[in-house]
Amino acid sequence: MTDELLEAVDELTRRVVLHQTVQESRFTCIVYDQSLLERLESEIRFSLSREGSKSLPNQRIPLNSGALGLFMRISSQVTDWAHGAKATVYRGDPARTLRAWYVTWTQTQREADAINARVKIMGSWAASIRRELEPPRQKDLPDPCPACGATEWWRDGERYPRPLVVESPRNPDKSLIDESTANCRACDKRWGARELAYELEQTMSAERSE
C-alpha cells in the first residue's frame, strides 16, 4: 500500500528523464524535465513575467489564475500534512516538503483508508496540474444541440454560432474518444463523446424518417 503512496508522491515531485545518451567517451548524458509541481510553479512565474512585461494595461497578458490557485491549494494542504506529521516544511517548495512528509508519515503504521485517501488526493492534484499545463483540444461541431436545439450561443452580450464543442485530452491515458467530453454552450448540457455521437445520430435518423 505504501508503494502506491510513494508512486503518488513521485508523480508530483520526481523529475522525468527526457532522454539519455551515451557519448563515445562512455560518459552518460541524462536530460531531465521538471517535476509536475516544478512545472506548475514555472508556469506561474512565466505568467507573471508576461503580465509585467507590457507597459500599457491593455497590452498585458492575464495572470494564469487557475494555475496560481491550484498551486496555493496544494501548497497549503502539503504544509498541513507536514505539520501534522511533524515533518520539515520547506517554505516555497511544496515538492520538497511533500517528500519530507512522506518519509516522516510512513515511519508510523497507517490505516489503509488513510493511505488511500492521500493517494486519491495526490492523484487529483496530478490530473489538475496536467489540465492546467496541457489544456484539452477543442473542436466546434456544426450540428444543433440535441438537447435544446440551439444553433447559436451567447457570451458577454455577443452571439456566436456552433454551440456544441468537444474537448479532447492532449495525452489520453486510454482511447481518445473514451476520454473526450462534449457540452452545449447554450444550455450547458454535457455528454461523453460517444454519448453525444449517438444522440446526434438518433436526431438525424429521426429527421430523415419524417
PDB file of C-alpha atoms in Angstrom:
ATOM      1  CA  MET A   1       0.000   0.000   0.000  1.00  0.00           C
ATOM      2  CA  THR A   2       2.877   2.399   0.777  1.00  0.00           C
ATOM      3  CA  ASP A   3       4.175   1.642  -2.738  1.00  0.00           C
ATOM      4  CA  GLU A   4       1.061   3.326  -4.149  1.00  0.00           C
ATOM      5  CA  LEU A   5       1.632   6.272  -1.827  1.00  0.00           C
ATOM      6  CA  LEU A   6       5.242   6.627  -2.991  1.00  0.00           C
ATOM      7  CA  GLU A   7       4.130   6.431  -6.625  1.00  0.00           C
ATOM      8  CA  ALA A   8       1.642   9.251  -5.989  1.00  0.00           C
ATOM      9  CA  VAL A   9       4.370  11.362  -4.358  1.00  0.00           C
ATOM     10  CA  ASP A  10       6.807  10.590  -7.177  1.00  0.00           C
ATOM     11  CA  GLU A  11       4.247  11.556  -9.812  1.00  0.00           C
ATOM     12  CA  LEU A  12       4.168  15.063  -8.350  1.00  0.00           C
ATOM     13  CA  THR A  13       7.767  15.532  -7.268  1.00  0.00           C
ATOM     14  CA  ARG A  14      10.123  13.361  -9.302  1.00  0.00           C
ATOM     15  CA  ARG A  15      11.869  14.788 -12.313  1.00  0.00           C
ATOM     16  CA  VAL A  16      11.247  12.945 -15.567  1.00  0.00           C
ATOM     17  CA  VAL A  17      14.034  11.623 -17.791  1.00  0.00           C
ATOM     18  CA  LEU A  18      13.515  13.107 -21.254  1.00  0.00           C
ATOM     19  CA  HIS A  19      16.312  11.190 -22.938  1.00  0.00           C
ATOM     20  CA  GLN A  20      19.606   9.519 -22.179  1.00  0.00           C
ATOM     21  CA  THR A  21      22.605   9.283 -24.464  1.00  0.00           C
ATOM     22  CA  VAL A  22      25.994   7.581 -24.108  1.00  0.00           C
ATOM     23  CA  GLN A  23      28.912   9.531 -25.517  1.00  0.00           C
ATOM     24  CA  GLU A  24      31.898   7.932 -27.237  1.00  0.00           C
ATOM     25  CA  SER A  25      33.951   8.641 -24.140  1.00  0.00           C
ATOM     26  CA  ARG A  26      31.489   6.398 -22.236  1.00  0.00           C
ATOM     27  CA  PHE A  27      30.079   9.298 -20.255  1.00  0.00           C
ATOM     28  CA  THR A  28      26.292   9.181 -19.944  1.00  0.00           C
ATOM     29  CA  CYS A  29      24.322  12.355 -20.565  1.00  0.00           C
ATOM     30  CA  ILE A  30      20.850  12.379 -18.985  1.00  0.00           C
ATOM     31  CA  VAL A  31      18.407  15.223 -19.636  1.00  0.00           C
ATOM     32  CA  TYR A  32      15.648  15.749 -17.080  1.00  0.00           C
ATOM     33  CA  ASP A  33      12.376  17.611 -17.266  1.00  0.00           C
ATOM     34  CA  GLN A  34      10.928  19.346 -14.223  1.00  0.00           C
ATOM     35  CA  SER A  35       8.548  17.548 -11.897  1.00  0.00           C
ATOM     36  CA  LEU A  36       4.834  18.330 -12.176  1.00  0.00           C
ATOM     37  CA  LEU A  37       4.925  20.707  -9.193  1.00  0.00           C
ATOM     38  CA  GLU A  38       8.004  22.458 -10.574  1.00  0.00           C
ATOM     39  CA  ARG A  39       6.333  22.820 -13.979  1.00  0.00           C
ATOM     40  CA  LEU A  40       3.249  24.304 -12.338  1.00  0.00           C
ATOM     41  CA  GLU A  41       5.369  26.845 -10.463  1.00  0.00           C
ATOM     42  CA  SER A  42       7.292  27.668 -13.648  1.00  0.00           C
ATOM     43  CA  GLU A  43       4.003  28.306 -15.457  1.00  0.00           C
ATOM     44  CA  ILE A  44       3.019  30.783 -12.738  1.00  0.00           C
ATOM     45  CA  ARG A  45       6.386  32.574 -12.899  1.00  0.00           C
ATOM     46  CA  PHE A  46       6.195  32.747 -16.691  1.00  0.00           C
ATOM     47  CA  SER A  47       2.649  34.085 -16.481  1.00  0.00           C
ATOM     48  CA  LEU A  48       3.757  36.749 -14.001  1.00  0.00           C
ATOM     49  CA  SER A  49       6.679  37.776 -16.202  1.00  0.00           C
ATOM     50  CA  ARG A  50       4.406  38.095 -19.247  1.00  0.00           C
ATOM     51  CA  GLU A  51       1.883  40.150 -17.297  1.00  0.00           C
ATOM     52  CA  GLY A  52       4.510  42.617 -16.155  1.00  0.00           C
ATOM     53  CA  SER A  53       6.421  42.805 -19.422  1.00  0.00           C
ATOM     54  CA  LYS A  54       3.918  45.163 -21.090  1.00  0.00           C
ATOM     55  CA  SER A  55       3.811  48.803 -20.077  1.00  0.00           C
ATOM     56  CA  LEU A  56       0.176  49.508 -21.001  1.00  0.00           C
ATOM     57  CA  PRO A  57      -2.725  47.809 -19.171  1.00  0.00           C
ATOM     58  CA  ASN A  58      -4.459  46.834 -22.424  1.00  0.00           C
ATOM     59  CA  GLN A  59      -1.279  45.083 -23.601  1.00  0.00           C
ATOM     60  CA  ARG A  60      -0.832  42.906 -20.532  1.00  0.00           C
ATOM     61  CA  ILE A  61      -1.424  39.160 -20.729  1.00  0.00           C
ATOM     62  CA  PRO A  62      -3.628  37.976 -17.844  1.00  0.00           C
ATOM     63  CA  LEU A  63      -2.091  36.015 -14.986  1.00  0.00           C
ATOM     64  CA  ASN A  64      -2.847  32.294 -15.077  1.00  0.00           C
ATOM     65  CA  SER A  65      -5.089  32.474 -12.021  1.00  0.00           C
ATOM     66  CA  GLY A  66      -6.104  28.829 -12.354  1.00  0.00           C
ATOM     67  CA  ALA A  67      -2.514  27.641 -12.026  1.00  0.00           C
ATOM     68  CA  LEU A  68      -1.860  30.039  -9.142  1.00  0.00           C
ATOM     69  CA  GLY A  69      -4.968  28.940  -7.232  1.00  0.00           C
ATOM     70  CA  LEU A  70      -4.114  25.271  -7.741  1.00  0.00           C
ATOM     71  CA  PHE A  71      -0.528  25.776  -6.575  1.00  0.00           C
ATOM     72  CA  MET A  72      -1.695  27.605  -3.450  1.00  0.00           C
ATOM     73  CA  ARG A  73      -4.224  24.873  -2.588  1.00  0.00           C
ATOM     74  CA  ILE A  74      -1.634  22.141  -2.988  1.00  0.00           C
ATOM     75  CA  SER A  75       0.993  24.069  -1.004  1.00  0.00           C
ATOM     76  CA  SER A  76      -1.460  24.694   1.823  1.00  0.00           C
ATOM     77  CA  GLN A  77      -2.525  21.044   2.056  1.00  0.00           C
ATOM     78  CA  VAL A  78       1.052  19.756   1.869  1.00  0.00           C
ATOM     79  CA  THR A  79       2.087  22.172   4.626  1.00  0.00           C
ATOM     80  CA  ASP A  80      -0.817  20.976   6.794  1.00  0.00           C
ATOM     81  CA  TRP A  81       0.206  17.362   6.247  1.00  0.00           C
ATOM     82  CA  ALA A  82       3.811  18.160   7.133  1.00  0.00           C
ATOM     83  CA  HIS A  83       2.827  19.999  10.314  1.00  0.00           C
ATOM     84  CA  GLY A  84       0.559  17.126  11.320  1.00  0.00           C
ATOM     85  CA  ALA A  85       3.360  14.598  10.841  1.00  0.00           C
ATOM     86  CA  LYS A  86       5.968  16.913  12.431  1.00  0.00           C
ATOM     87  CA  ALA A  87       7.937  16.837   9.196  1.00  0.00           C
ATOM     88  CA  THR A  88      10.178  19.616   7.911  1.00  0.00           C
ATOM     89  CA  VAL A  89       8.378  22.328   5.956  1.00  0.00           C
ATOM     90  CA  TYR A  90      10.471  23.865   3.162  1.00  0.00           C
ATOM     91  CA  ARG A  91       8.953  27.267   2.601  1.00  0.00           C
ATOM     92  CA  GLY A  92       8.027  27.902  -1.013  1.00  0.00           C
ATOM     93  CA  ASP A  93       8.953  24.342  -2.027  1.00  0.00           C
ATOM     94  CA  PRO A  94       5.910  22.046  -1.768  1.00  0.00           C
ATOM     95  CA  ALA A  95       7.645  19.273  -3.704  1.00  0.00           C
ATOM     96  CA  ARG A  96      10.475  19.026  -1.186  1.00  0.00           C
ATOM     97  CA  THR A  97       8.019  19.381   1.703  1.00  0.00           C
ATOM     98  CA  LEU A  98       5.851  16.590   0.278  1.00  0.00           C
ATOM     99  CA  ARG A  99       8.799  14.199   0.120  1.00  0.00           C
ATOM    100  CA  ALA A 100       9.784  15.129   3.676  1.00  0.00           C
ATOM    101  CA  TRP A 101       6.208  14.471   4.781  1.00  0.00           C
ATOM    102  CA  TYR A 102       6.229  11.056   3.089  1.00  0.00           C
ATOM    103  CA  VAL A 103       9.418   9.974   4.872  1.00  0.00           C
ATOM    104  CA  THR A 104       8.107  11.040   8.278  1.00  0.00           C
ATOM    105  CA  TRP A 105       4.489   9.942   7.856  1.00  0.00           C
ATOM    106  CA  THR A 106       5.342   6.417   6.689  1.00  0.00           C
ATOM    107  CA  GLN A 107       7.518   5.744   9.718  1.00  0.00           C
ATOM    108  CA  THR A 108       4.271   5.021  11.587  1.00  0.00           C
ATOM    109  CA  GLN A 109       1.892   2.210  10.633  1.00  0.00           C
ATOM    110  CA  ARG A 110      -1.097   3.729   8.835  1.00  0.00           C
ATOM    111  CA  GLU A 111      -4.607   2.504   8.111  1.00  0.00           C
ATOM    112  CA  ALA A 112      -5.317   1.569   4.508  1.00  0.00           C
ATOM    113  CA  ASP A 113      -8.153   4.120   4.360  1.00  0.00           C
ATOM    114  CA  ALA A 114      -5.804   6.948   5.387  1.00  0.00           C
ATOM    115  CA  ILE A 115      -3.279   5.934   2.736  1.00  0.00           C
ATOM    116  CA  ASN A 116      -5.941   5.560   0.039  1.00  0.00           C
ATOM    117  CA  ALA A 117      -7.366   8.988   0.846  1.00  0.00           C
ATOM    118  CA  ARG A 118      -3.995  10.664   0.343  1.00  0.00           C
ATOM    119  CA  VAL A 119      -3.251   8.686  -2.820  1.00  0.00           C
ATOM    120  CA  LYS A 120      -6.593   9.845  -4.223  1.00  0.00           C
ATOM    121  CA  ILE A 121      -5.916  13.480  -3.296  1.00  0.00           C
ATOM    122  CA  MET A 122      -2.465  13.465  -4.878  1.00  0.00           C
ATOM    123  CA  GLY A 123      -3.818  11.751  -7.981  1.00  0.00           C
ATOM    124  CA  SER A 124      -6.378  14.520  -8.370  1.00  0.00           C
ATOM    125  CA  TRP A 125      -3.606  17.106  -7.971  1.00  0.00           C
ATOM    126  CA  ALA A 126      -1.556  15.487 -10.727  1.00  0.00           C
ATOM    127  CA  ALA A 127      -4.573  15.378 -13.052  1.00  0.00           C
ATOM    128  CA  SER A 128      -5.404  19.033 -12.303  1.00  0.00           C
ATOM    129  CA  ILE A 129      -1.820  20.143 -12.963  1.00  0.00           C
ATOM    130  CA  ARG A 130      -1.783  18.354 -16.317  1.00  0.00           C
ATOM    131  CA  ARG A 131      -5.048  20.038 -17.267  1.00  0.00           C
ATOM    132  CA  GLU A 132      -3.513  23.433 -16.448  1.00  0.00           C
ATOM    133  CA  LEU A 133      -0.284  22.730 -18.310  1.00  0.00           C
ATOM    134  CA  GLU A 134      -1.855  20.895 -21.254  1.00  0.00           C
ATOM    135  CA  PRO A 135      -5.376  22.273 -21.845  1.00  0.00           C
ATOM    136  CA  PRO A 136      -7.639  19.953 -23.847  1.00  0.00           C
ATOM    137  CA  ARG A 137      -8.090  20.486 -27.567  1.00  0.00           C
ATOM    138  CA  GLN A 138     -11.459  21.935 -28.528  1.00  0.00           C
ATOM    139  CA  LYS A 139     -13.439  21.355 -31.708  1.00  0.00           C
ATOM    140  CA  ASP A 140     -16.745  23.060 -32.537  1.00  0.00           C
ATOM    141  CA  LEU A 141     -19.464  20.963 -34.153  1.00  0.00           C
ATOM    142  CA  PRO A 142     -21.873  22.371 -36.777  1.00  0.00           C
ATOM    143  CA  ASP A 143     -24.858  20.363 -35.502  1.00  0.00           C
ATOM    144  CA  PRO A 144     -27.721  21.817 -33.464  1.00  0.00           C
ATOM    145  CA  CYS A 145     -27.733  20.782 -29.820  1.00  0.00           C
ATOM    146  CA  PRO A 146     -29.737  17.523 -29.493  1.00  0.00           C
ATOM    147  CA  ALA A 147     -30.912  18.608 -26.035  1.00  0.00           C
ATOM    148  CA  CYS A 148     -32.122  22.169 -26.607  1.00  0.00           C
ATOM    149  CA  GLY A 149     -31.981  22.535 -30.402  1.00  0.00           C
ATOM    150  CA  ALA A 150     -29.779  25.642 -30.228  1.00  0.00           C
ATOM    151  CA  THR A 151     -27.662  26.623 -33.219  1.00  0.00           C
ATOM    152  CA  GLU A 152     -26.043  29.616 -31.510  1.00  0.00           C
ATOM    153  CA  TRP A 153     -24.933  30.720 -28.066  1.00  0.00           C
ATOM    154  CA  TRP A 154     -24.249  33.952 -26.203  1.00  0.00           C
ATOM    155  CA  ARG A 155     -21.336  35.201 -24.121  1.00  0.00           C
ATOM    156  CA  ASP A 156     -20.854  38.701 -22.697  1.00  0.00           C
ATOM    157  CA  GLY A 157     -23.657  40.020 -24.900  1.00  0.00           C
ATOM    158  CA  GLU A 158     -22.113  38.603 -28.090  1.00  0.00           C
ATOM    159  CA  ARG A 159     -23.776  35.933 -30.250  1.00  0.00           C
ATOM    160  CA  TYR A 160     -21.751  33.011 -31.618  1.00  0.00           C
ATOM    161  CA  PRO A 161     -22.659  30.084 -33.904  1.00  0.00           C
ATOM    162  CA  ARG A 162     -21.981  26.370 -33.214  1.00  0.00           C
ATOM    163  CA  PRO A 163     -22.767  25.868 -29.530  1.00  0.00           C
ATOM    164  CA  LEU A 164     -21.594  22.247 -29.439  1.00  0.00           C
ATOM    165  CA  VAL A 165     -17.932  21.758 -28.542  1.00  0.00           C
ATOM    166  CA  VAL A 166     -15.891  18.590 -27.994  1.00  0.00           C
ATOM    167  CA  GLU A 167     -12.883  18.618 -25.673  1.00  0.00           C
ATOM    168  CA  SER A 168     -10.142  16.000 -26.068  1.00  0.00           C
ATOM    169  CA  PRO A 169      -7.125  15.498 -23.779  1.00  0.00           C
ATOM    170  CA  ARG A 170      -3.731  16.005 -25.376  1.00  0.00           C
ATOM    171  CA  ASN A 171      -2.248  12.904 -23.750  1.00  0.00           C
ATOM    172  CA  PRO A 172      -5.086  10.462 -23.027  1.00  0.00           C
ATOM    173  CA  ASP A 173      -4.457   7.550 -20.671  1.00  0.00           C
ATOM    174  CA  LYS A 174      -6.961   5.413 -22.589  1.00  0.00           C
ATOM    175  CA  SER A 175      -8.574   5.809 -26.019  1.00  0.00           C
ATOM    176  CA  LEU A 176      -9.101   9.378 -27.146  1.00  0.00           C
ATOM    177  CA  ILE A 177     -12.849   9.023 -27.683  1.00  0.00           C
ATOM    178  CA  ASP A 178     -13.377   7.431 -24.266  1.00  0.00           C
ATOM    179  CA  GLU A 179     -11.752  10.393 -22.541  1.00  0.00           C
ATOM    180  CA  SER A 180     -13.268  13.117 -24.722  1.00  0.00           C
ATOM    181  CA  THR A 181     -16.244  15.085 -23.464  1.00  0.00           C
ATOM    182  CA  ALA A 182     -18.733  17.450 -25.065  1.00  0.00           C
ATOM    183  CA  ASN A 183     -21.046  20.215 -23.969  1.00  0.00           C
ATOM    184  CA  CYS A 184     -23.545  22.699 -25.320  1.00  0.00           C
ATOM    185  CA  ARG A 185     -22.596  26.276 -24.571  1.00  0.00           C
ATOM    186  CA  ALA A 186     -26.210  27.347 -24.916  1.00  0.00           C
ATOM    187  CA  CYS A 187     -27.871  25.037 -22.355  1.00  0.00           C
ATOM    188  CA  ASP A 188     -24.763  23.633 -20.584  1.00  0.00           C
ATOM    189  CA  LYS A 189     -25.793  20.041 -21.232  1.00  0.00           C
ATOM    190  CA  ARG A 190     -22.791  17.683 -21.012  1.00  0.00           C
ATOM    191  CA  TRP A 191     -22.047  14.309 -22.596  1.00  0.00           C
ATOM    192  CA  GLY A 192     -19.300  11.825 -23.153  1.00  0.00           C
ATOM    193  CA  ALA A 193     -18.130  11.961 -26.772  1.00  0.00           C
ATOM    194  CA  ARG A 194     -19.668   8.568 -27.567  1.00  0.00           C
ATOM    195  CA  GLU A 195     -22.951   9.580 -25.957  1.00  0.00           C
ATOM    196  CA  LEU A 196     -23.162  12.783 -27.982  1.00  0.00           C
ATOM    197  CA  ALA A 197     -22.334  10.942 -31.217  1.00  0.00           C
ATOM    198  CA  TYR A 198     -25.175   8.513 -30.514  1.00  0.00           C
ATOM    199  CA  GLU A 199     -27.657  11.313 -29.773  1.00  0.00           C
ATOM    200  CA  LEU A 200     -26.698  13.204 -32.925  1.00  0.00           C
ATOM    201  CA  GLU A 201     -27.137  10.024 -34.970  1.00  0.00           C
ATOM    202  CA  GLN A 202     -30.562   9.454 -33.420  1.00  0.00           C
ATOM    203  CA  THR A 203     -31.580  13.041 -34.184  1.00  0.00           C
ATOM    204  CA  MET A 204     -30.500  12.750 -37.830  1.00  0.00           C
ATOM    205  CA  SER A 205     -32.279   9.395 -38.191  1.00  0.00           C
ATOM    206  CA  ALA A 206     -35.491  10.911 -36.837  1.00  0.00           C
ATOM    207  CA  GLU A 207     -35.211  13.843 -39.257  1.00  0.00           C
ATOM    208  CA  ARG A 208     -34.655  11.532 -42.225  1.00  0.00           C
ATOM    209  CA  SER A 209     -37.705   9.431 -41.345  1.00  0.00           C
ATOM    210  CA  GLU A 210     -40.042  12.414 -41.213  1.00  0.00           C
TER     211      GLU A 210
END
